[in-house]
Amino acid sequence: MADPVYLIIAVVISGLITLALRTLPFAILKPLRKSLFVKALGRWMPAGILLILAVVVLRGEILSRPGNLWAIAAATAVTILVHLLAKRRALLSISAGTACYVLLLNVF
């Protein structure tokens, strides 16, 4: 069994490293906030990340359930329509699309 002092020192060092790694990006970003490149990244990255996430999820569902393409397409359409009609409320559109998909898979 390891010495308790050694374990305490290891936990403290791990905590300090974790804290440093979490604060470092903010410290580096502070002088770059006025950069046009960073502003452009802040504007386009959220949409790009969501697009990548949507493509990966849809690809996975299409490959795992090739017989249910109609359900995937319908749920995707519901998600997009609710998002556009409900003033771009992401939580509402994701919930509606998920509920539609689960309902379609289980009822039909």
Short mmCIF file of C-alpha atoms in Angstrom, two decimals:
data_model
loop_
_atom_site.label_atom_id
_atom_site.label_comp_id
_atom_site.label_asym_id
_atom_site.label_seq_id
_atom_site.Cartn_x
_atom_site.Cartn_y
_atom_site.Cartn_z
CA MET A 1 0.00 0.00 0.00
CA ALA A 2 1.26 3.46 -0.91
CA ASP A 3 2.25 6.02 1.67
CA PRO A 4 -0.69 8.40 2.43
CA VAL A 5 1.55 11.48 2.06
CA TYR A 6 2.58 10.29 -1.40
CA LEU A 7 -1.07 9.84 -2.39
CA ILE A 8 -2.03 13.30 -1.10
CA ILE A 9 0.85 14.90 -3.01
CA ALA A 10 -0.15 13.01 -6.18
CA VAL A 11 -3.77 14.18 -5.88
CA VAL A 12 -2.71 17.80 -5.27
CA ILE A 13 -0.34 17.76 -8.25
CA SER A 14 -3.02 16.19 -10.45
CA GLY A 15 -5.50 18.85 -9.34
CA LEU A 16 -3.07 21.67 -10.10
CA ILE A 17 -2.32 20.26 -13.54
CA THR A 18 -6.05 19.92 -14.26
CA LEU A 19 -6.69 23.50 -13.11
CA ALA A 20 -3.82 24.80 -15.25
CA LEU A 21 -5.03 22.92 -18.32
CA ARG A 22 -8.55 24.30 -17.89
CA THR A 23 -7.46 27.93 -17.39
CA LEU A 24 -4.68 27.98 -19.99
CA PRO A 25 -7.00 28.34 -23.04
CA PHE A 26 -8.70 31.36 -21.47
CA ALA A 27 -5.36 32.97 -20.64
CA ILE A 28 -4.15 32.42 -24.20
CA LEU A 29 -7.42 33.62 -25.74
CA LYS A 30 -7.57 36.89 -23.79
CA PRO A 31 -5.06 38.80 -25.96
CA LEU A 32 -6.59 37.30 -29.12
CA ARG A 33 -10.17 38.44 -28.43
CA LYS A 34 -9.82 41.44 -30.77
CA SER A 35 -8.51 39.28 -33.61
CA LEU A 36 -10.77 39.05 -36.65
CA PHE A 37 -9.85 35.39 -37.04
CA VAL A 38 -10.97 34.53 -33.50
CA LYS A 39 -14.19 36.51 -34.00
CA ALA A 40 -14.88 34.59 -37.21
CA LEU A 41 -14.21 31.30 -35.39
CA GLY A 42 -16.61 32.32 -32.64
CA ARG A 43 -19.27 33.06 -35.22
CA TRP A 44 -18.94 29.94 -37.38
CA MET A 45 -17.61 27.17 -35.13
CA PRO A 46 -20.83 26.46 -33.20
CA ALA A 47 -22.76 25.89 -36.41
CA GLY A 48 -19.93 23.84 -37.88
CA ILE A 49 -19.69 21.64 -34.81
CA LEU A 50 -23.45 21.07 -34.81
CA LEU A 51 -23.33 20.22 -38.52
CA ILE A 52 -20.58 17.66 -37.93
CA LEU A 53 -22.51 16.19 -35.00
CA ALA A 54 -25.70 15.94 -37.06
CA VAL A 55 -23.90 14.27 -39.97
CA VAL A 56 -22.20 11.74 -37.68
CA VAL A 57 -25.45 10.88 -35.87
CA LEU A 58 -27.47 10.60 -39.08
CA ARG A 59 -24.77 8.48 -40.73
CA GLY A 60 -24.69 6.16 -37.72
CA GLU A 61 -28.47 5.77 -37.70
CA ILE A 62 -28.65 5.21 -41.44
CA LEU A 63 -25.96 2.53 -41.28
CA SER A 64 -27.44 0.81 -38.22
CA ARG A 65 -31.09 0.94 -39.39
CA PRO A 66 -31.12 0.90 -43.21
CA GLY A 67 -34.75 -0.26 -43.27
CA ASN A 68 -35.94 2.80 -41.38
CA LEU A 69 -34.73 5.56 -43.68
CA TRP A 70 -38.25 7.00 -43.78
CA ALA A 71 -38.27 7.41 -39.97
CA ILE A 72 -34.86 9.06 -40.00
CA ALA A 73 -35.92 11.45 -42.78
CA ALA A 74 -39.23 12.27 -41.07
CA ALA A 75 -37.61 12.94 -37.69
CA THR A 76 -34.95 15.09 -39.33
CA ALA A 77 -37.64 17.09 -41.13
CA VAL A 78 -39.60 17.53 -37.88
CA THR A 79 -36.44 18.72 -36.11
CA ILE A 80 -35.71 21.28 -38.83
CA LEU A 81 -39.32 22.51 -39.05
CA VAL A 82 -39.71 22.90 -35.29
CA HIS A 83 -36.37 24.68 -35.12
CA LEU A 84 -37.38 27.17 -37.80
CA LEU A 85 -40.96 27.65 -36.61
CA ALA A 86 -40.18 27.86 -32.89
CA LYS A 87 -37.75 30.77 -33.20
CA ARG A 88 -34.66 28.54 -33.26
CA ARG A 89 -35.12 26.98 -29.83
CA ALA A 90 -32.60 24.15 -30.00
CA LEU A 91 -33.85 22.21 -26.98
CA LEU A 92 -37.41 22.22 -28.26
CA SER A 93 -36.46 21.15 -31.79
CA ILE A 94 -34.10 18.40 -30.61
CA SER A 95 -36.75 17.10 -28.20
CA ALA A 96 -39.45 17.13 -30.89
CA GLY A 97 -37.22 15.36 -33.40
CA THR A 98 -36.13 12.74 -30.88
CA ALA A 99 -39.71 12.12 -29.75
CA CYS A 100 -40.83 11.81 -33.36
CA TYR A 101 -38.05 9.33 -34.15
CA VAL A 102 -38.71 7.16 -31.10
CA LEU A 103 -42.45 7.23 -31.78
CA LEU A 104 -42.00 6.28 -35.43
CA LEU A 105 -39.66 3.42 -34.59
CA ASN A 106 -41.92 1.99 -31.91
CA VAL A 107 -45.34 2.50 -33.46
CA PHE A 108 -44.72 1.68 -37.12
#
